[in-house]
PDB file of C-alpha atoms in Angstrom:
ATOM      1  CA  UNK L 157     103.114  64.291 147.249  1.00  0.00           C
ATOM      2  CA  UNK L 158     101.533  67.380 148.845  1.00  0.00           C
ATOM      3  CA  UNK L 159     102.037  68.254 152.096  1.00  0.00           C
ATOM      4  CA  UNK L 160      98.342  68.274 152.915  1.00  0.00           C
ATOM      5  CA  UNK L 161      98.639  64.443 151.453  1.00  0.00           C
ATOM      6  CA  UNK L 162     101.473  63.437 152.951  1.00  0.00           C
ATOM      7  CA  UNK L 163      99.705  64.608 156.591  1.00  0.00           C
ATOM      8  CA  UNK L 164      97.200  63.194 155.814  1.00  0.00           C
ATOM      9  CA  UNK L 165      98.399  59.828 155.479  1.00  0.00           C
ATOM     10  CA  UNK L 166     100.293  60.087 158.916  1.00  0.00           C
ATOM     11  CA  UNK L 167      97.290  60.988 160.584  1.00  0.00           C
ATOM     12  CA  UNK L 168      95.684  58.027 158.680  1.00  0.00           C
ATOM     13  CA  UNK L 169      98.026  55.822 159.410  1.00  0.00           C
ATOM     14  CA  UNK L 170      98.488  56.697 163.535  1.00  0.00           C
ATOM     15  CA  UNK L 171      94.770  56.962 163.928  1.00  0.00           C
ATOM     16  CA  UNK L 172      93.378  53.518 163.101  1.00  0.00           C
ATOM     17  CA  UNK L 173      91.867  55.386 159.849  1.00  0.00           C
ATOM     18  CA  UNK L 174      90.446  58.532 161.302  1.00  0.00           C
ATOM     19  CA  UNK L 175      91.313  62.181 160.226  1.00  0.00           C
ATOM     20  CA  UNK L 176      90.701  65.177 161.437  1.00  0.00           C
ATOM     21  CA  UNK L 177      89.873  68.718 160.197  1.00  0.00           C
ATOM     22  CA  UNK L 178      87.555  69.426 156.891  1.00  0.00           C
ATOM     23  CA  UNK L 179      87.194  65.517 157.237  1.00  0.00           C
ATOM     24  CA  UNK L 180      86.538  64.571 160.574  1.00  0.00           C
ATOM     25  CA  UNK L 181      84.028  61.523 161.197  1.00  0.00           C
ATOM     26  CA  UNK L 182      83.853  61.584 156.981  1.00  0.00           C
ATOM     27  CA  UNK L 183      84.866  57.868 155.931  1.00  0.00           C
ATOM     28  CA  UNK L 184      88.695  57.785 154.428  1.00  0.00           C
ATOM     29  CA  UNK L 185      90.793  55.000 152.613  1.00  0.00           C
ATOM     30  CA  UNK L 186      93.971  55.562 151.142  1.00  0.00           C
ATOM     31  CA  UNK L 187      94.306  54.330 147.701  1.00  0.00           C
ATOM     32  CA  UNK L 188      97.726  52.899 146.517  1.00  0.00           C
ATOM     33  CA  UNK L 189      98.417  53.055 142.912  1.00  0.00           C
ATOM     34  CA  UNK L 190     101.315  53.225 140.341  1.00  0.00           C
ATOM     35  CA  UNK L 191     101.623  55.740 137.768  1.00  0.00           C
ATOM     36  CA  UNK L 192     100.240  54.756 134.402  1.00  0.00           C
ATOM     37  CA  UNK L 193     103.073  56.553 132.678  1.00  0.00           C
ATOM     38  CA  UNK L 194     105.993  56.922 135.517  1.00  0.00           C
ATOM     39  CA  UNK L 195     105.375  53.641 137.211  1.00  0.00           C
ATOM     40  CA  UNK L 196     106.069  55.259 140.258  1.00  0.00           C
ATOM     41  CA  UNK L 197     103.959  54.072 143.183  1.00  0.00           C
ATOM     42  CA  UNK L 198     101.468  56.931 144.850  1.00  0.00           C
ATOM     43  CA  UNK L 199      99.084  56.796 147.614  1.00  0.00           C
ATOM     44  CA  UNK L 200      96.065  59.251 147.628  1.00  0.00           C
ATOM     45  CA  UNK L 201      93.993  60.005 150.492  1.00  0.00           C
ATOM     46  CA  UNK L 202      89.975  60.001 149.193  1.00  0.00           C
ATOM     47  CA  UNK L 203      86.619  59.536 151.094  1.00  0.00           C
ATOM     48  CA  UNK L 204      84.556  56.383 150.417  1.00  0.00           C
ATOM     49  CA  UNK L 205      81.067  55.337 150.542  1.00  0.00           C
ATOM     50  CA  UNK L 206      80.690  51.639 151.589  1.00  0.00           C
ATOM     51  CA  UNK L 207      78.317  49.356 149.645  1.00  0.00           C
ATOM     52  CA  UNK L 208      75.458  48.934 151.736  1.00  0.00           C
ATOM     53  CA  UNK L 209      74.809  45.448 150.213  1.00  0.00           C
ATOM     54  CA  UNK L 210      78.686  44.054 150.148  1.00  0.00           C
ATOM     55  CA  UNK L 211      81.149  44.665 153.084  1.00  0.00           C
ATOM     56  CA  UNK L 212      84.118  43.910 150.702  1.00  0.00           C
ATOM     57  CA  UNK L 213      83.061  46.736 148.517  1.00  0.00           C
ATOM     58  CA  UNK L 214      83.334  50.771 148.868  1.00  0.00           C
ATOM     59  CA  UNK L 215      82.630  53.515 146.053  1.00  0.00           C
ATOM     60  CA  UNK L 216      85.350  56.153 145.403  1.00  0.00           C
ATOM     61  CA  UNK L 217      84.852  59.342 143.769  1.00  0.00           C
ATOM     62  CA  UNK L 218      86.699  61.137 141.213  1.00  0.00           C
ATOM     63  CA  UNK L 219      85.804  64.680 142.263  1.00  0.00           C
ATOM     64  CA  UNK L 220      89.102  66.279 142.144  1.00  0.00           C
ATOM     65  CA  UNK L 221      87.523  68.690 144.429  1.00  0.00           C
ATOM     66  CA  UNK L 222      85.397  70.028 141.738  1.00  0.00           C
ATOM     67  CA  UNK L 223      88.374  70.421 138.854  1.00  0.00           C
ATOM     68  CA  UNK L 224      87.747  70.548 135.744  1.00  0.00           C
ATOM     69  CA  UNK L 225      89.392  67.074 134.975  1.00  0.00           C
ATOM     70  CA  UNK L 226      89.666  64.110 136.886  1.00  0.00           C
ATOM     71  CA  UNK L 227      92.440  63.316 139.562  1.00  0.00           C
ATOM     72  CA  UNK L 228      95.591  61.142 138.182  1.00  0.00           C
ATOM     73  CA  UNK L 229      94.836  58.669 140.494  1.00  0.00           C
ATOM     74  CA  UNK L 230      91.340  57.628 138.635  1.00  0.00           C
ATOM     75  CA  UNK L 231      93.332  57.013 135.391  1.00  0.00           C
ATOM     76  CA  UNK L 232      96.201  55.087 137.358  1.00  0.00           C
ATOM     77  CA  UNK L 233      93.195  52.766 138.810  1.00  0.00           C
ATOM     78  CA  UNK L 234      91.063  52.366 135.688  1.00  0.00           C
ATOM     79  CA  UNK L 235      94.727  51.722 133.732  1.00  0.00           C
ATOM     80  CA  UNK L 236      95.454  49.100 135.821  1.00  0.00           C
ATOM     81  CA  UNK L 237      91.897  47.520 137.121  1.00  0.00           C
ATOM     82  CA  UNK L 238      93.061  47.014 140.636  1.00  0.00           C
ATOM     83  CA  UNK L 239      94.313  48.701 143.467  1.00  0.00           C
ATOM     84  CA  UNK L 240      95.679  47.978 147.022  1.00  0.00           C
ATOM     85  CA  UNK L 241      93.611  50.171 150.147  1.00  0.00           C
ATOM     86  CA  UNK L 242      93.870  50.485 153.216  1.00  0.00           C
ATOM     87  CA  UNK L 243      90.692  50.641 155.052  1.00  0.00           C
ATOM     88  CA  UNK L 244      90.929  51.557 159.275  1.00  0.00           C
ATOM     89  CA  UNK L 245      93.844  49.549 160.216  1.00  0.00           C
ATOM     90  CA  UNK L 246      93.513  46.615 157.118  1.00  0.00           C
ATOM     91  CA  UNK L 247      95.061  46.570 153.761  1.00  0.00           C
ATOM     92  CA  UNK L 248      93.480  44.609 150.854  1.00  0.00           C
ATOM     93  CA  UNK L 249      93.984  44.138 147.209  1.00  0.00           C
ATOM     94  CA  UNK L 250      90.947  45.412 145.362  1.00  0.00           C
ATOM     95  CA  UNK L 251      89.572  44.861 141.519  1.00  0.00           C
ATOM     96  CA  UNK L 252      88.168  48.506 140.138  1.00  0.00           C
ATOM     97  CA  UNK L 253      85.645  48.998 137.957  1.00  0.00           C
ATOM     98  CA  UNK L 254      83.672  52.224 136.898  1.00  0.00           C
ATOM     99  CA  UNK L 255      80.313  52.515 137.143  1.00  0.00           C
ATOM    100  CA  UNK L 256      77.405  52.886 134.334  1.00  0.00           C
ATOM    101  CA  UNK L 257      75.638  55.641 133.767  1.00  0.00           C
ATOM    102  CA  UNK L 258      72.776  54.843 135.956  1.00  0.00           C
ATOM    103  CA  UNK L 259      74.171  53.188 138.597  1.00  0.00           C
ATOM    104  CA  UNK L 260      76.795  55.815 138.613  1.00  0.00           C
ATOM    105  CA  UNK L 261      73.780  58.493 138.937  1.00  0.00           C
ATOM    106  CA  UNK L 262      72.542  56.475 142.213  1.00  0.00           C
ATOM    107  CA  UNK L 263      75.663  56.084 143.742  1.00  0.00           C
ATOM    108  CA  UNK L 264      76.615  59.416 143.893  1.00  0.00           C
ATOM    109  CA  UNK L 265      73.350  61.134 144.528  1.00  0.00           C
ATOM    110  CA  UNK L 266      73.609  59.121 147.752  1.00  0.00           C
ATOM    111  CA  UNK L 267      77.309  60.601 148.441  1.00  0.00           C
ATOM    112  CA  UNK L 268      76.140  63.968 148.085  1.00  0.00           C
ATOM    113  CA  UNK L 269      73.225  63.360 150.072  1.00  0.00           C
ATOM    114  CA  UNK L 270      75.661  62.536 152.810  1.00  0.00           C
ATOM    115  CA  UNK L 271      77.958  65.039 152.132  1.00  0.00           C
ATOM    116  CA  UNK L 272      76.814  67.941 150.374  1.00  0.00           C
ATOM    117  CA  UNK L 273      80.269  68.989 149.136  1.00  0.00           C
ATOM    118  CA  UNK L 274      79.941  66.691 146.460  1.00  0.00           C
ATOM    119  CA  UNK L 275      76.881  67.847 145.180  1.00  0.00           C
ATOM    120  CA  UNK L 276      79.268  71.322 144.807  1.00  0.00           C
ATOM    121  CA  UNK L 277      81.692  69.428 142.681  1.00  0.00           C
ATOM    122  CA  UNK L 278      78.845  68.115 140.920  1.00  0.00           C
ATOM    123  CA  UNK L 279      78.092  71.705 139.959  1.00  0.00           C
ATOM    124  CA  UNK L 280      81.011  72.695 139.578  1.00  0.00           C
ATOM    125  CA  UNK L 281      82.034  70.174 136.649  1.00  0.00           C
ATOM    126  CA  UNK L 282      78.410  70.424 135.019  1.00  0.00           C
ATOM    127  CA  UNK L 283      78.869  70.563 131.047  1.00  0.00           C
ATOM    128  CA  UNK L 284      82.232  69.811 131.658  1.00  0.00           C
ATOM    129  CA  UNK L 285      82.930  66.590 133.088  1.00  0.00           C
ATOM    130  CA  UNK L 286      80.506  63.590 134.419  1.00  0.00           C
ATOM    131  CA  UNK L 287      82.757  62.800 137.569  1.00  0.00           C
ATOM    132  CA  UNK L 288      83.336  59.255 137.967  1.00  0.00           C
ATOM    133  CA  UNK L 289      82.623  56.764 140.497  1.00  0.00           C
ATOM    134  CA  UNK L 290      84.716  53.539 141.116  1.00  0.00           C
ATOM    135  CA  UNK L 291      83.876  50.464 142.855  1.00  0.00           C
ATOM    136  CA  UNK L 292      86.387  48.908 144.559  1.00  0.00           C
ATOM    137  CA  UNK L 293      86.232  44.787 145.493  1.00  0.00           C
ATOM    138  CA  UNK L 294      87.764  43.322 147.469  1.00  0.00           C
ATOM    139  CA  UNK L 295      89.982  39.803 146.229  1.00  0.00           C
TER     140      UNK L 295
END
């Protein structure tokens, strides 16, 4: 795990949730997985957009931060179809599933609306790679 991860997750974890930095007041969960391949368990650090509609659902996006493919954790997620987050001070089990097309479209035009970095990795992955978006449900 990278140090800027692994700092992350401390600061997650001591700060019912919050971060601080490049990310400060930006929502955060972090995603536990196991590695398609390794089987190792992982936990990545990513933003979220909650459903607006659902409480027990949130959005995450496969940005990579703009790379050209998509982070390890999307493939561990969409390998396995579920996922265990922790969300502020709660941990859940959560089904996955990836978004269509349009819906995708919608969902992340809203993201990058709220955080304009995203429309950046939008642009930078253009012709290369439609990044994905995930919901994530709650059980």
């Amino acid at each position: 795990m990278s140090d800027w991860n692994a700092q992350t997750i401390t600061e997650f974890r001591a700060n019912e949730g919050k971060v601080g930095g490049v990310f400060e007041g930006a929502p955060i969960v972090l995603l536990h997985h196991r590695g398609r391949k390794s089987g190792r368990e992982f936990v990545s650090p990513v933003m979220y957009l909650p459903n607006e509609t659902d409480s027990d659902s949130i959005y995450v996006f496969a940005t990579s931060g703009g790379a050209p493919t998509s982070p390890d954790w999307y493939f561990n997620l969409t390998a396995a179809g579920a996922a265990s987050v922790e969300r502020g001070t709660e941990a859940y089990q959560a089904t996955v599933r990836e978004l269509p097309d349009a819906e995708r479209d919608r969902i992340y035009a809203e993201q990058a609306r709220r955080f304009p970095g995203f429309a950046e990795y939008e642009r930078q992955t253009a012709g290369i790679r439609t990044i994905p978006v995930l919901e994530l449900s709650r059980v």
